Amino acid sequence: MRRELTDQGFQELTTAEEVDAFMASAEGTSLVVINSVCGCAAGLARPAVTGALEELEKKPDNLVTVFAGQDREATEKMRGYFEEVPPSSPSIAVLEGSELKYFIPREQIEDHDLEQVQSHVSGVLRQMVK
């Protein structure tokens, strides 16, 4: 579950301090995945993100992930940076610096097929990653 993202170059943030340090130094575009053990994370969110990244020529500057339900403090801290959106996992966020620019909540992941979610992620990244 974790390695599916870390094997693709995602930095896993497991503590609140790691999240704060990342956000304090974040530059450029970041793709943040709030990972989860649920079926829609395994069957949709993680494969959609990795598939979208494979098809893009220009990738985000930073790829990071926190794991909801396991690394609770890190997840809570990351969600604190997304005050305008309710907690959701799995979910996918795009940041510019430390500012949230786009958010894909669980509701836009579950009950969709893999191609729809992957297309959504890749479309957002094509627009945001310069």
PDB file of C-alpha atoms in Angstrom:
ATOM      1  CA  MET A   1       0.000   0.000   0.000  1.00  0.00           C
ATOM      2  CA  ARG A   2       2.731   2.450   0.925  1.00  0.00           C
ATOM      3  CA  ARG A   3       5.293   1.132  -1.539  1.00  0.00           C
ATOM      4  CA  GLU A   4       2.912   1.540  -4.443  1.00  0.00           C
ATOM      5  CA  LEU A   5       3.605   5.273  -4.164  1.00  0.00           C
ATOM      6  CA  THR A   6       7.110   5.336  -2.689  1.00  0.00           C
ATOM      7  CA  ASP A   7       8.323   2.994  -5.440  1.00  0.00           C
ATOM      8  CA  GLN A   8       7.164   5.680  -7.881  1.00  0.00           C
ATOM      9  CA  GLY A   9       9.230   8.401  -6.208  1.00  0.00           C
ATOM     10  CA  PHE A  10       6.826   9.697  -3.567  1.00  0.00           C
ATOM     11  CA  GLN A  11       8.352  10.922  -0.324  1.00  0.00           C
ATOM     12  CA  GLU A  12       6.403   9.523   2.603  1.00  0.00           C
ATOM     13  CA  LEU A  13       5.807  11.969   5.436  1.00  0.00           C
ATOM     14  CA  THR A  14       5.119  10.009   8.626  1.00  0.00           C
ATOM     15  CA  THR A  15       5.268  12.689  11.334  1.00  0.00           C
ATOM     16  CA  ALA A  16       3.754  16.118  11.858  1.00  0.00           C
ATOM     17  CA  GLU A  17       7.281  17.536  11.958  1.00  0.00           C
ATOM     18  CA  GLU A  18       8.074  16.089   8.531  1.00  0.00           C
ATOM     19  CA  VAL A  19       4.894  17.640   7.127  1.00  0.00           C
ATOM     20  CA  ASP A  20       5.735  21.048   8.621  1.00  0.00           C
ATOM     21  CA  ALA A  21       9.296  20.859   7.293  1.00  0.00           C
ATOM     22  CA  PHE A  22       8.075  19.932   3.829  1.00  0.00           C
ATOM     23  CA  MET A  23       5.454  22.686   3.745  1.00  0.00           C
ATOM     24  CA  ALA A  24       7.934  25.279   5.018  1.00  0.00           C
ATOM     25  CA  SER A  25      10.353  24.503   2.203  1.00  0.00           C
ATOM     26  CA  ALA A  26       7.939  23.507  -0.586  1.00  0.00           C
ATOM     27  CA  GLU A  27       8.735  25.185  -3.875  1.00  0.00           C
ATOM     28  CA  GLY A  28       7.148  24.680  -7.250  1.00  0.00           C
ATOM     29  CA  THR A  29       4.282  22.284  -7.814  1.00  0.00           C
ATOM     30  CA  SER A  30       3.619  19.438  -5.391  1.00  0.00           C
ATOM     31  CA  LEU A  31       1.344  16.445  -5.760  1.00  0.00           C
ATOM     32  CA  VAL A  32       0.119  15.254  -2.360  1.00  0.00           C
ATOM     33  CA  VAL A  33      -1.672  11.927  -1.984  1.00  0.00           C
ATOM     34  CA  ILE A  34      -3.536  11.225   1.235  1.00  0.00           C
ATOM     35  CA  ASN A  35      -3.291   7.451   1.077  1.00  0.00           C
ATOM     36  CA  SER A  36      -5.679   5.005   2.728  1.00  0.00           C
ATOM     37  CA  VAL A  37      -6.240   1.284   3.255  1.00  0.00           C
ATOM     38  CA  CYS A  38      -9.694   1.395   1.664  1.00  0.00           C
ATOM     39  CA  GLY A  39     -10.561  -0.332  -1.569  1.00  0.00           C
ATOM     40  CA  CYS A  40     -10.921   2.875  -3.570  1.00  0.00           C
ATOM     41  CA  ALA A  41      -7.346   3.828  -2.650  1.00  0.00           C
ATOM     42  CA  ALA A  42      -6.018   0.458  -3.798  1.00  0.00           C
ATOM     43  CA  GLY A  43      -8.183   0.094  -6.876  1.00  0.00           C
ATOM     44  CA  LEU A  44      -8.479   3.700  -7.988  1.00  0.00           C
ATOM     45  CA  ALA A  45      -6.499   6.461  -6.276  1.00  0.00           C
ATOM     46  CA  ARG A  46      -3.005   4.970  -6.228  1.00  0.00           C
ATOM     47  CA  PRO A  47      -3.152   3.405  -9.722  1.00  0.00           C
ATOM     48  CA  ALA A  48      -4.716   6.591 -11.151  1.00  0.00           C
ATOM     49  CA  VAL A  49      -1.966   8.772  -9.716  1.00  0.00           C
ATOM     50  CA  THR A  50       0.871   6.522 -10.845  1.00  0.00           C
ATOM     51  CA  GLY A  51      -0.722   6.076 -14.265  1.00  0.00           C
ATOM     52  CA  ALA A  52      -1.202   9.826 -14.686  1.00  0.00           C
ATOM     53  CA  LEU A  53       2.426  10.480 -13.777  1.00  0.00           C
ATOM     54  CA  GLU A  54       3.619   7.894 -16.302  1.00  0.00           C
ATOM     55  CA  GLU A  55       1.792   9.627 -19.150  1.00  0.00           C
ATOM     56  CA  LEU A  56       2.974  13.163 -18.341  1.00  0.00           C
ATOM     57  CA  GLU A  57       6.032  14.711 -19.932  1.00  0.00           C
ATOM     58  CA  LYS A  58       6.385  17.381 -17.230  1.00  0.00           C
ATOM     59  CA  LYS A  59       6.071  16.083 -13.675  1.00  0.00           C
ATOM     60  CA  PRO A  60       5.383  17.957 -10.436  1.00  0.00           C
ATOM     61  CA  ASP A  61       8.471  19.187  -8.599  1.00  0.00           C
ATOM     62  CA  ASN A  62       7.499  17.261  -5.460  1.00  0.00           C
ATOM     63  CA  LEU A  63       5.626  14.011  -4.871  1.00  0.00           C
ATOM     64  CA  VAL A  64       4.591  13.425  -1.258  1.00  0.00           C
ATOM     65  CA  THR A  65       2.181  11.198   0.605  1.00  0.00           C
ATOM     66  CA  VAL A  66       0.728  10.769   4.077  1.00  0.00           C
ATOM     67  CA  PHE A  67      -1.148   7.661   5.191  1.00  0.00           C
ATOM     68  CA  ALA A  68      -4.548   8.267   6.794  1.00  0.00           C
ATOM     69  CA  GLY A  69      -5.414   5.873   9.595  1.00  0.00           C
ATOM     70  CA  GLN A  70      -1.800   4.879  10.171  1.00  0.00           C
ATOM     71  CA  ASP A  71       0.270   8.055  10.387  1.00  0.00           C
ATOM     72  CA  ARG A  72      -2.459  10.021  12.104  1.00  0.00           C
ATOM     73  CA  GLU A  73      -0.440  13.029  13.261  1.00  0.00           C
ATOM     74  CA  ALA A  74       1.133  13.528   9.838  1.00  0.00           C
ATOM     75  CA  THR A  75      -2.244  13.207   8.127  1.00  0.00           C
ATOM     76  CA  GLU A  76      -3.923  15.604  10.545  1.00  0.00           C
ATOM     77  CA  LYS A  77      -1.099  18.108  10.088  1.00  0.00           C
ATOM     78  CA  MET A  78      -1.298  17.907   6.275  1.00  0.00           C
ATOM     79  CA  ARG A  79      -5.066  18.301   6.361  1.00  0.00           C
ATOM     80  CA  GLY A  80      -4.545  21.399   8.490  1.00  0.00           C
ATOM     81  CA  TYR A  81      -2.902  23.025   5.488  1.00  0.00           C
ATOM     82  CA  PHE A  82      -6.077  22.367   3.478  1.00  0.00           C
ATOM     83  CA  GLU A  83      -8.463  24.220   5.797  1.00  0.00           C
ATOM     84  CA  GLU A  84     -10.950  25.035   3.041  1.00  0.00           C
ATOM     85  CA  VAL A  85     -11.731  21.370   2.290  1.00  0.00           C
ATOM     86  CA  PRO A  86     -13.187  18.727   4.610  1.00  0.00           C
ATOM     87  CA  PRO A  87     -11.004  15.731   5.539  1.00  0.00           C
ATOM     88  CA  SER A  88     -11.144  13.032   2.899  1.00  0.00           C
ATOM     89  CA  SER A  89      -9.182   9.868   2.224  1.00  0.00           C
ATOM     90  CA  PRO A  90      -8.050   8.871  -0.157  1.00  0.00           C
ATOM     91  CA  SER A  91      -7.627  12.274  -1.732  1.00  0.00           C
ATOM     92  CA  ILE A  92      -5.251  14.074  -4.039  1.00  0.00           C
ATOM     93  CA  ALA A  93      -4.041  17.653  -3.701  1.00  0.00           C
ATOM     94  CA  VAL A  94      -1.998  19.896  -5.947  1.00  0.00           C
ATOM     95  CA  LEU A  95      -0.027  22.675  -4.283  1.00  0.00           C
ATOM     96  CA  GLU A  96       1.910  25.618  -5.610  1.00  0.00           C
ATOM     97  CA  GLY A  97       4.480  26.313  -2.943  1.00  0.00           C
ATOM     98  CA  SER A  98       2.486  25.603   0.200  1.00  0.00           C
ATOM     99  CA  GLU A  99      -0.797  26.905  -1.226  1.00  0.00           C
ATOM    100  CA  LEU A 100      -3.570  24.462  -2.111  1.00  0.00           C
ATOM    101  CA  LYS A 101      -4.540  24.953  -5.757  1.00  0.00           C
ATOM    102  CA  TYR A 102      -6.674  21.886  -6.505  1.00  0.00           C
ATOM    103  CA  PHE A 103      -8.207  19.082  -4.460  1.00  0.00           C
ATOM    104  CA  ILE A 104      -9.743  15.779  -5.521  1.00  0.00           C
ATOM    105  CA  PRO A 105     -11.763  14.341  -2.609  1.00  0.00           C
ATOM    106  CA  ARG A 106     -12.796  10.740  -2.086  1.00  0.00           C
ATOM    107  CA  GLU A 107     -16.208  11.520  -3.597  1.00  0.00           C
ATOM    108  CA  GLN A 108     -14.533  12.204  -6.955  1.00  0.00           C
ATOM    109  CA  ILE A 109     -12.563   8.948  -6.723  1.00  0.00           C
ATOM    110  CA  GLU A 110     -14.903   6.236  -5.429  1.00  0.00           C
ATOM    111  CA  ASP A 111     -17.702   5.059  -7.720  1.00  0.00           C
ATOM    112  CA  HIS A 112     -15.688   6.159 -10.768  1.00  0.00           C
ATOM    113  CA  ASP A 113     -13.629   3.914 -12.986  1.00  0.00           C
ATOM    114  CA  LEU A 114      -9.850   3.977 -13.105  1.00  0.00           C
ATOM    115  CA  GLU A 115      -9.724   5.708 -16.491  1.00  0.00           C
ATOM    116  CA  GLN A 116     -11.958   8.547 -15.254  1.00  0.00           C
ATOM    117  CA  VAL A 117      -9.870   9.167 -12.146  1.00  0.00           C
ATOM    118  CA  GLN A 118      -6.579   8.914 -14.023  1.00  0.00           C
ATOM    119  CA  SER A 119      -7.856  11.319 -16.690  1.00  0.00           C
ATOM    120  CA  HIS A 120      -8.954  13.755 -13.973  1.00  0.00           C
ATOM    121  CA  VAL A 121      -5.537  13.647 -12.287  1.00  0.00           C
ATOM    122  CA  SER A 122      -3.562  13.943 -15.520  1.00  0.00           C
ATOM    123  CA  GLY A 123      -5.779  16.788 -16.764  1.00  0.00           C
ATOM    124  CA  VAL A 124      -5.238  18.760 -13.575  1.00  0.00           C
ATOM    125  CA  LEU A 125      -1.489  18.158 -13.652  1.00  0.00           C
ATOM    126  CA  ARG A 126      -1.213  19.165 -17.315  1.00  0.00           C
ATOM    127  CA  GLN A 127      -2.803  22.503 -16.439  1.00  0.00           C
ATOM    128  CA  MET A 128      -0.883  23.103 -13.227  1.00  0.00           C
ATOM    129  CA  VAL A 129       2.627  21.808 -13.926  1.00  0.00           C
ATOM    130  CA  LYS A 130       4.544  24.269 -16.079  1.00  0.00           C
TER     131      LYS A 130
END
